[in-house]
Amino acid sequence: SCATPQATKAWAEKHQDLPYAQLADTGLVVSRAGFGCYRVDDATPEHHMALTTALRAGINLVDTSSNYTDGSSERLVGRVLAELSQAGKVSREQVVVVSKAGYLQGSNLKNAQERAARGEPYAEVVPFGEGLEHCLHPEFLADQLSASLERLGLERLDVLLLHNPEYYLGWAKGQGKDLAQARQEYYRRLGAAFAHLEAEADQGRIGCYGISSNTFPAAPDDPEFTSLSECWRLAQGISEQHRFKVIEFPFNLLEPGAATRANQPGDQTLLDLAFDLNLGVLINRPLNAVLNQRLLRLAEFRDDPPAEGEIPAALERLAASEARLKNDLLPGLGLEASVLAEVEQAAGVASVLSPNWQGFQGLEHWHSVQTGLLVPSLTGLFQFLVNQEAQDGPLNEWVKDHAKLAQDLMSALERYYQSKAAQVSRGIKLQMRGLDRNWDQAEALSQMAIRSLRSTSGVTTVLVGMRRREYVEDVLTELRRPVEQRERLKAWRKLSQ
């Protein structure tokens, strides 16, 4: 089964409180906001509830990828769709499922490495960095689609996008390759991928295909620029009835290039050409802007900074607790030198943060360090220590006390970076005021950010990360407010100045 024009149109008629749009010439009707699955997984009940809430409320486009949370994102989508279908709340035919392929990370990378060890490597793999490779080769795409369909529990994917193919251009630039030759090879690879995806559409495994690229809106002289006009030419070269129907790219209040930069032939912008070609346009990162290599969240934040000296004092207490572990408790455990070194390193949160706590690029950077490094390190440390003695021993008492000290410090740092983010958000809102009458009517910055996009002609659906039910409700509240869709070039140009 797959999404059908009849079912999606009926779904839109049922949910007349939400706005919908045609997805290119597929006949499918999709909600103006879609559920972005970048950081959701099938192990978090909150994510399950958020997706369930969004689908039942009328949001009927879901955007995921084979590499999101190592496949767990796709499993969540499949699980929720199956549950809602079985309960008679939402049918598969009413929901447009978009996924992507191209990345080799996590288990995907491990599987590829095992193939290579057997003498069966994927061709044309780009070794981009430690733990990250990329591939557009038809054999790889076929395997990825099979794996995605299995995780999603689907027979057919509505839309399959090549995921950030410009990784090849970035790699070629790093290798010092000639730009003209690199671009020639880039579009050759894209053409081969398109031909394969046409065959997948013929076989009924996908409905249509396209590209998700961060560099669609870039300047033409950017070494990693992906040209929409060239991609269209490739598809046209395969067949005039090609299934290249959908593109996805970043566009937000601080990155307005899609509406302002004339990077296509005839001095057209990306949105101009996409509109003329009747392509489905999915917008990602509507609330996460990258400015000067810094990630900024376009949302409201609590402005409740910690008291002066609160963070240094919390760091001192944590450092004293770490010293007690090292000097008083660890020597009695008789650990091997290598294990002892690992334990001391895991415990050294204060030594990591003391010189750096004011130097994170912002709230999102702090969150990535906290969740990606500090919390896993402390969790592993605590688990190791409590296994070393009886439940009422000194190590267990230390773990309880130290966990409280660490939590106090992280809470203070959270308030510190929340306050800084709140100041930035206020500045952006002031900059926005007066640019567009419709945009001014939005109350929260997140709603203003979504409204600016969905009110701009050429945009089909804005993909929003809605990992929590309150995020879903915030998006639904915005969608239910009527707004006219038109060019709005004047407002976007003022923002880009």
PDB file of C-alpha atoms in Angstrom, residues 142-363:
ATOM      1  CA  ALA A 142      18.862  -0.568  -3.696  1.00  0.00           C
ATOM      2  CA  ASP A 143      20.040  -2.099  -0.422  1.00  0.00           C
ATOM      3  CA  GLN A 144      19.163   1.056   1.508  1.00  0.00           C
ATOM      4  CA  LEU A 145      15.654   1.149   0.106  1.00  0.00           C
ATOM      5  CA  SER A 146      15.121  -2.510   1.013  1.00  0.00           C
ATOM      6  CA  ALA A 147      16.306  -1.855   4.576  1.00  0.00           C
ATOM      7  CA  SER A 148      14.156   1.267   4.901  1.00  0.00           C
ATOM      8  CA  LEU A 149      11.031  -0.521   3.672  1.00  0.00           C
ATOM      9  CA  GLU A 150      11.649  -3.309   6.162  1.00  0.00           C
ATOM     10  CA  ARG A 151      12.091  -0.900   9.087  1.00  0.00           C
ATOM     11  CA  LEU A 152       9.022   1.087   8.021  1.00  0.00           C
ATOM     12  CA  GLY A 153       6.969  -2.055   7.458  1.00  0.00           C
ATOM     13  CA  LEU A 154       5.960  -0.762   4.014  1.00  0.00           C
ATOM     14  CA  GLU A 155       5.832  -2.246   0.551  1.00  0.00           C
ATOM     15  CA  ARG A 156       6.359   1.117  -1.108  1.00  0.00           C
ATOM     16  CA  LEU A 157       7.910   4.440  -0.137  1.00  0.00           C
ATOM     17  CA  ASP A 158       6.076   7.519  -1.371  1.00  0.00           C
ATOM     18  CA  VAL A 159       9.201   9.649  -1.801  1.00  0.00           C
ATOM     19  CA  LEU A 160      12.880   8.667  -1.681  1.00  0.00           C
ATOM     20  CA  LEU A 161      15.440  11.480  -1.562  1.00  0.00           C
ATOM     21  CA  LEU A 162      19.172  11.308  -2.161  1.00  0.00           C
ATOM     22  CA  HIS A 163      20.515  12.595   1.136  1.00  0.00           C
ATOM     23  CA  ASN A 164      23.031  15.448   0.919  1.00  0.00           C
ATOM     24  CA  PRO A 165      24.798  14.187  -2.218  1.00  0.00           C
ATOM     25  CA  GLU A 166      27.084  17.230  -2.054  1.00  0.00           C
ATOM     26  CA  TYR A 167      29.249  15.254   0.364  1.00  0.00           C
ATOM     27  CA  TYR A 168      31.054  14.099  -2.760  1.00  0.00           C
ATOM     28  CA  LEU A 169      31.897  17.709  -3.687  1.00  0.00           C
ATOM     29  CA  GLY A 170      33.084  18.433  -0.156  1.00  0.00           C
ATOM     30  CA  TRP A 171      35.315  15.379  -0.265  1.00  0.00           C
ATOM     31  CA  ALA A 172      36.658  16.326  -3.716  1.00  0.00           C
ATOM     32  CA  LYS A 173      37.460  19.820  -2.464  1.00  0.00           C
ATOM     33  CA  GLY A 174      39.363  18.356   0.500  1.00  0.00           C
ATOM     34  CA  GLN A 175      41.314  16.137  -1.893  1.00  0.00           C
ATOM     35  CA  GLY A 176      42.325  19.144  -3.974  1.00  0.00           C
ATOM     36  CA  LYS A 177      40.515  17.910  -7.082  1.00  0.00           C
ATOM     37  CA  ASP A 178      39.779  20.233  -9.999  1.00  0.00           C
ATOM     38  CA  LEU A 179      36.338  21.792  -9.416  1.00  0.00           C
ATOM     39  CA  ALA A 180      35.117  21.415 -13.009  1.00  0.00           C
ATOM     40  CA  GLN A 181      36.106  17.755 -13.094  1.00  0.00           C
ATOM     41  CA  ALA A 182      34.601  17.161  -9.643  1.00  0.00           C
ATOM     42  CA  ARG A 183      31.289  18.675 -10.748  1.00  0.00           C
ATOM     43  CA  GLN A 184      31.288  16.590 -13.925  1.00  0.00           C
ATOM     44  CA  GLU A 185      31.735  13.434 -11.856  1.00  0.00           C
ATOM     45  CA  TYR A 186      29.171  14.633  -9.320  1.00  0.00           C
ATOM     46  CA  TYR A 187      26.419  14.973 -11.896  1.00  0.00           C
ATOM     47  CA  ARG A 188      27.436  11.695 -13.535  1.00  0.00           C
ATOM     48  CA  ARG A 189      26.862   9.976 -10.198  1.00  0.00           C
ATOM     49  CA  LEU A 190      23.558  11.792  -9.722  1.00  0.00           C
ATOM     50  CA  GLY A 191      22.475  10.761 -13.218  1.00  0.00           C
ATOM     51  CA  ALA A 192      23.249   7.108 -12.490  1.00  0.00           C
ATOM     52  CA  ALA A 193      21.326   7.362  -9.215  1.00  0.00           C
ATOM     53  CA  PHE A 194      18.350   8.952 -11.010  1.00  0.00           C
ATOM     54  CA  ALA A 195      18.302   6.156 -13.583  1.00  0.00           C
ATOM     55  CA  HIS A 196      18.232   3.587 -10.802  1.00  0.00           C
ATOM     56  CA  LEU A 197      15.442   5.406  -8.952  1.00  0.00           C
ATOM     57  CA  GLU A 198      13.387   5.523 -12.137  1.00  0.00           C
ATOM     58  CA  ALA A 199      13.734   1.729 -12.251  1.00  0.00           C
ATOM     59  CA  GLU A 200      12.684   1.504  -8.588  1.00  0.00           C
ATOM     60  CA  ALA A 201       9.593   3.578  -9.428  1.00  0.00           C
ATOM     61  CA  ASP A 202       8.846   1.268 -12.378  1.00  0.00           C
ATOM     62  CA  GLN A 203       9.016  -1.695  -9.989  1.00  0.00           C
ATOM     63  CA  GLY A 204       6.628   0.015  -7.568  1.00  0.00           C
ATOM     64  CA  ARG A 205       9.053   0.279  -4.640  1.00  0.00           C
ATOM     65  CA  ILE A 206       8.885   4.112  -4.649  1.00  0.00           C
ATOM     66  CA  GLY A 207       6.337   6.615  -5.877  1.00  0.00           C
ATOM     67  CA  CYS A 208       8.772   9.350  -6.844  1.00  0.00           C
ATOM     68  CA  TYR A 209      12.210  10.640  -5.912  1.00  0.00           C
ATOM     69  CA  GLY A 210      14.316  13.747  -5.502  1.00  0.00           C
ATOM     70  CA  ILE A 211      17.201  15.293  -3.585  1.00  0.00           C
ATOM     71  CA  SER A 212      17.638  16.696  -0.101  1.00  0.00           C
ATOM     72  CA  SER A 213      20.623  19.046  -0.293  1.00  0.00           C
ATOM     73  CA  ASN A 214      21.928  21.738   2.022  1.00  0.00           C
ATOM     74  CA  THR A 215      23.593  23.410  -0.957  1.00  0.00           C
ATOM     75  CA  PHE A 216      20.608  23.929  -3.270  1.00  0.00           C
ATOM     76  CA  PRO A 217      20.368  27.578  -2.040  1.00  0.00           C
ATOM     77  CA  ALA A 218      24.159  28.183  -2.168  1.00  0.00           C
ATOM     78  CA  ALA A 219      25.960  30.586  -4.475  1.00  0.00           C
ATOM     79  CA  PRO A 220      26.886  29.088  -7.877  1.00  0.00           C
ATOM     80  CA  ASP A 221      30.601  29.567  -7.157  1.00  0.00           C
ATOM     81  CA  ASP A 222      30.365  27.580  -3.913  1.00  0.00           C
ATOM     82  CA  PRO A 223      32.435  24.404  -4.498  1.00  0.00           C
ATOM     83  CA  GLU A 224      29.597  22.327  -2.992  1.00  0.00           C
ATOM     84  CA  PHE A 225      26.733  24.023  -4.854  1.00  0.00           C
ATOM     85  CA  THR A 226      24.025  21.693  -6.178  1.00  0.00           C
ATOM     86  CA  SER A 227      22.276  23.129  -9.222  1.00  0.00           C
ATOM     87  CA  LEU A 228      18.551  22.435  -9.459  1.00  0.00           C
ATOM     88  CA  SER A 229      18.547  23.271 -13.156  1.00  0.00           C
ATOM     89  CA  GLU A 230      21.283  20.695 -13.782  1.00  0.00           C
ATOM     90  CA  CYS A 231      19.418  18.057 -11.749  1.00  0.00           C
ATOM     91  CA  TRP A 232      16.295  18.734 -13.799  1.00  0.00           C
ATOM     92  CA  ARG A 233      18.300  18.381 -17.007  1.00  0.00           C
ATOM     93  CA  LEU A 234      19.549  14.984 -15.828  1.00  0.00           C
ATOM     94  CA  ALA A 235      16.013  13.787 -15.110  1.00  0.00           C
ATOM     95  CA  GLN A 236      14.739  15.094 -18.434  1.00  0.00           C
ATOM     96  CA  GLY A 237      17.535  13.224 -20.152  1.00  0.00           C
ATOM     97  CA  ILE A 238      16.208   9.948 -18.762  1.00  0.00           C
ATOM     98  CA  SER A 239      12.581  10.512 -19.661  1.00  0.00           C
ATOM     99  CA  GLU A 240      10.116  13.354 -20.123  1.00  0.00           C
ATOM    100  CA  GLN A 241       7.845  11.334 -17.809  1.00  0.00           C
ATOM    101  CA  HIS A 242      10.517  11.142 -15.099  1.00  0.00           C
ATOM    102  CA  ARG A 243       9.628  10.840 -11.414  1.00  0.00           C
ATOM    103  CA  PHE A 244      12.011  13.541 -10.122  1.00  0.00           C
ATOM    104  CA  LYS A 245       9.331  15.395  -8.162  1.00  0.00           C
ATOM    105  CA  VAL A 246      10.587  16.606  -4.779  1.00  0.00           C
ATOM    106  CA  ILE A 247      13.453  18.690  -3.390  1.00  0.00           C
ATOM    107  CA  GLU A 248      14.345  19.481   0.205  1.00  0.00           C
ATOM    108  CA  PHE A 249      16.667  22.170   1.555  1.00  0.00           C
ATOM    109  CA  PRO A 250      17.226  24.574   4.491  1.00  0.00           C
ATOM    110  CA  PHE A 251      15.384  27.886   4.507  1.00  0.00           C
ATOM    111  CA  ASN A 252      14.721  30.065   7.541  1.00  0.00           C
ATOM    112  CA  LEU A 253      14.752  33.622   8.885  1.00  0.00           C
ATOM    113  CA  LEU A 254      18.553  33.738   9.042  1.00  0.00           C
ATOM    114  CA  GLU A 255      19.175  31.726   5.860  1.00  0.00           C
ATOM    115  CA  PRO A 256      16.882  33.304   3.245  1.00  0.00           C
ATOM    116  CA  GLY A 257      18.988  32.377   0.199  1.00  0.00           C
ATOM    117  CA  ALA A 258      16.321  30.165  -1.380  1.00  0.00           C
ATOM    118  CA  ALA A 259      14.148  33.260  -1.872  1.00  0.00           C
ATOM    119  CA  THR A 260      16.808  35.915  -2.447  1.00  0.00           C
ATOM    120  CA  ARG A 261      19.815  34.415  -4.245  1.00  0.00           C
ATOM    121  CA  ALA A 262      19.552  34.210  -8.049  1.00  0.00           C
ATOM    122  CA  ASN A 263      21.571  30.999  -8.425  1.00  0.00           C
ATOM    123  CA  GLN A 264      19.636  29.491 -11.338  1.00  0.00           C
ATOM    124  CA  PRO A 265      19.723  30.335 -15.071  1.00  0.00           C
ATOM    125  CA  GLY A 266      17.836  33.460 -16.107  1.00  0.00           C
ATOM    126  CA  ASP A 267      18.499  35.129 -12.725  1.00  0.00           C
ATOM    127  CA  GLN A 268      15.938  32.909 -11.057  1.00  0.00           C
ATOM    128  CA  THR A 269      16.073  31.963  -7.403  1.00  0.00           C
ATOM    129  CA  LEU A 270      15.797  28.378  -6.238  1.00  0.00           C
ATOM    130  CA  LEU A 271      12.154  28.916  -5.257  1.00  0.00           C
ATOM    131  CA  ASP A 272      11.390  30.583  -8.600  1.00  0.00           C
ATOM    132  CA  LEU A 273      12.669  27.638 -10.607  1.00  0.00           C
ATOM    133  CA  ALA A 274      11.110  25.028  -8.316  1.00  0.00           C
ATOM    134  CA  PHE A 275       7.760  26.789  -8.712  1.00  0.00           C
ATOM    135  CA  ASP A 276       8.082  26.924 -12.502  1.00  0.00           C
ATOM    136  CA  LEU A 277       8.966  23.219 -12.613  1.00  0.00           C
ATOM    137  CA  ASN A 278       6.045  22.360 -10.320  1.00  0.00           C
ATOM    138  CA  LEU A 279       8.313  20.552  -7.866  1.00  0.00           C
ATOM    139  CA  GLY A 280       7.304  19.609  -4.358  1.00  0.00           C
ATOM    140  CA  VAL A 281       9.375  21.774  -1.999  1.00  0.00           C
ATOM    141  CA  LEU A 282      10.100  20.550   1.532  1.00  0.00           C
ATOM    142  CA  ILE A 283      11.819  22.971   3.890  1.00  0.00           C
ATOM    143  CA  ASN A 284      14.105  21.643   6.618  1.00  0.00           C
ATOM    144  CA  ARG A 285      15.751  23.439   9.530  1.00  0.00           C
ATOM    145  CA  PRO A 286      12.997  26.081   9.761  1.00  0.00           C
ATOM    146  CA  LEU A 287      13.832  26.641  13.434  1.00  0.00           C
ATOM    147  CA  ASN A 288      17.559  25.830  13.385  1.00  0.00           C
ATOM    148  CA  ALA A 289      19.568  28.461  11.549  1.00  0.00           C
ATOM    149  CA  VAL A 290      23.267  28.229  10.832  1.00  0.00           C
ATOM    150  CA  LEU A 291      24.888  31.662  10.965  1.00  0.00           C
ATOM    151  CA  ASN A 292      28.674  32.095  10.876  1.00  0.00           C
ATOM    152  CA  GLN A 293      29.065  28.347  11.533  1.00  0.00           C
ATOM    153  CA  ARG A 294      26.938  28.705  14.650  1.00  0.00           C
ATOM    154  CA  LEU A 295      23.596  26.984  15.188  1.00  0.00           C
ATOM    155  CA  LEU A 296      20.817  29.281  16.436  1.00  0.00           C
ATOM    156  CA  ARG A 297      17.413  28.065  17.558  1.00  0.00           C
ATOM    157  CA  LEU A 298      14.517  30.242  16.351  1.00  0.00           C
ATOM    158  CA  ALA A 299      12.275  29.818  19.367  1.00  0.00           C
ATOM    159  CA  GLU A 300      11.364  31.376  22.698  1.00  0.00           C
ATOM    160  CA  PHE A 301      13.511  30.671  25.762  1.00  0.00           C
ATOM    161  CA  ARG A 302      13.267  31.281  29.472  1.00  0.00           C
ATOM    162  CA  ASP A 303      15.404  34.234  30.528  1.00  0.00           C
ATOM    163  CA  ASP A 304      16.335  33.173  34.065  1.00  0.00           C
ATOM    164  CA  PRO A 305      20.138  33.315  34.237  1.00  0.00           C
ATOM    165  CA  PRO A 306      22.027  31.780  37.169  1.00  0.00           C
ATOM    166  CA  ALA A 307      23.206  34.079  39.939  1.00  0.00           C
ATOM    167  CA  GLU A 308      26.644  35.603  39.603  1.00  0.00           C
ATOM    168  CA  GLY A 309      29.246  33.101  40.761  1.00  0.00           C
ATOM    169  CA  GLU A 310      26.754  30.194  40.810  1.00  0.00           C
ATOM    170  CA  ILE A 311      28.448  28.225  38.035  1.00  0.00           C
ATOM    171  CA  PRO A 312      32.059  28.648  39.298  1.00  0.00           C
ATOM    172  CA  ALA A 313      30.908  27.572  42.757  1.00  0.00           C
ATOM    173  CA  ALA A 314      29.125  24.520  41.332  1.00  0.00           C
ATOM    174  CA  LEU A 315      32.270  23.643  39.381  1.00  0.00           C
ATOM    175  CA  GLU A 316      34.375  23.856  42.551  1.00  0.00           C
ATOM    176  CA  ARG A 317      32.036  21.512  44.421  1.00  0.00           C
ATOM    177  CA  LEU A 318      32.058  19.032  41.566  1.00  0.00           C
ATOM    178  CA  ALA A 319      35.860  19.204  41.295  1.00  0.00           C
ATOM    179  CA  ALA A 320      36.191  18.528  45.032  1.00  0.00           C
ATOM    180  CA  SER A 321      33.927  15.505  44.698  1.00  0.00           C
ATOM    181  CA  GLU A 322      35.990  14.225  41.745  1.00  0.00           C
ATOM    182  CA  ALA A 323      39.163  14.648  43.810  1.00  0.00           C
ATOM    183  CA  ARG A 324      37.645  12.637  46.649  1.00  0.00           C
ATOM    184  CA  LEU A 325      36.860   9.799  44.260  1.00  0.00           C
ATOM    185  CA  LYS A 326      40.365   9.822  42.853  1.00  0.00           C
ATOM    186  CA  ASN A 327      42.288  10.206  46.118  1.00  0.00           C
ATOM    187  CA  ASP A 328      40.136   8.401  48.692  1.00  0.00           C
ATOM    188  CA  LEU A 329      37.885   5.865  46.997  1.00  0.00           C
ATOM    189  CA  LEU A 330      39.513   4.527  43.847  1.00  0.00           C
ATOM    190  CA  PRO A 331      42.853   3.433  45.418  1.00  0.00           C
ATOM    191  CA  GLY A 332      41.040   0.812  47.500  1.00  0.00           C
ATOM    192  CA  LEU A 333      39.443  -0.898  44.508  1.00  0.00           C
ATOM    193  CA  GLY A 334      42.634  -2.450  43.173  1.00  0.00           C
ATOM    194  CA  LEU A 335      41.844  -1.546  39.574  1.00  0.00           C
ATOM    195  CA  GLU A 336      44.269  -2.168  36.754  1.00  0.00           C
ATOM    196  CA  ALA A 337      46.111   0.935  35.602  1.00  0.00           C
ATOM    197  CA  SER A 338      44.267   1.127  32.271  1.00  0.00           C
ATOM    198  CA  VAL A 339      40.852   0.754  33.934  1.00  0.00           C
ATOM    199  CA  LEU A 340      41.772   3.312  36.599  1.00  0.00           C
ATOM    200  CA  ALA A 341      42.737   5.803  33.914  1.00  0.00           C
ATOM    201  CA  GLU A 342      39.402   5.310  32.131  1.00  0.00           C
ATOM    202  CA  VAL A 343      37.455   5.814  35.364  1.00  0.00           C
ATOM    203  CA  GLU A 344      39.367   8.997  36.221  1.00  0.00           C
ATOM    204  CA  GLN A 345      38.802  10.337  32.728  1.00  0.00           C
ATOM    205  CA  ALA A 346      35.055   9.611  32.898  1.00  0.00           C
ATOM    206  CA  ALA A 347      34.862  11.400  36.231  1.00  0.00           C
ATOM    207  CA  GLY A 348      36.648  14.520  34.990  1.00  0.00           C
ATOM    208  CA  VAL A 349      33.606  16.584  34.058  1.00  0.00           C
ATOM    209  CA  ALA A 350      34.723  19.584  36.106  1.00  0.00           C
ATOM    210  CA  SER A 351      38.147  19.601  34.480  1.00  0.00           C
ATOM    211  CA  VAL A 352      36.482  19.551  31.047  1.00  0.00           C
ATOM    212  CA  LEU A 353      33.994  22.311  31.823  1.00  0.00           C
ATOM    213  CA  SER A 354      36.043  24.665  33.997  1.00  0.00           C
ATOM    214  CA  PRO A 355      38.004  26.261  31.135  1.00  0.00           C
ATOM    215  CA  ASN A 356      35.232  25.876  28.549  1.00  0.00           C
ATOM    216  CA  TRP A 357      31.834  26.502  30.078  1.00  0.00           C
ATOM    217  CA  GLN A 358      31.535  30.033  28.663  1.00  0.00           C
ATOM    218  CA  GLY A 359      32.878  29.050  25.255  1.00  0.00           C
ATOM    219  CA  PHE A 360      30.077  26.963  23.764  1.00  0.00           C
ATOM    220  CA  GLN A 361      28.581  28.431  20.603  1.00  0.00           C
ATOM    221  CA  GLY A 362      25.106  28.492  22.047  1.00  0.00           C
ATOM    222  CA  LEU A 363      22.335  26.440  23.611  1.00  0.00           C
TER     223      LEU A 363
END
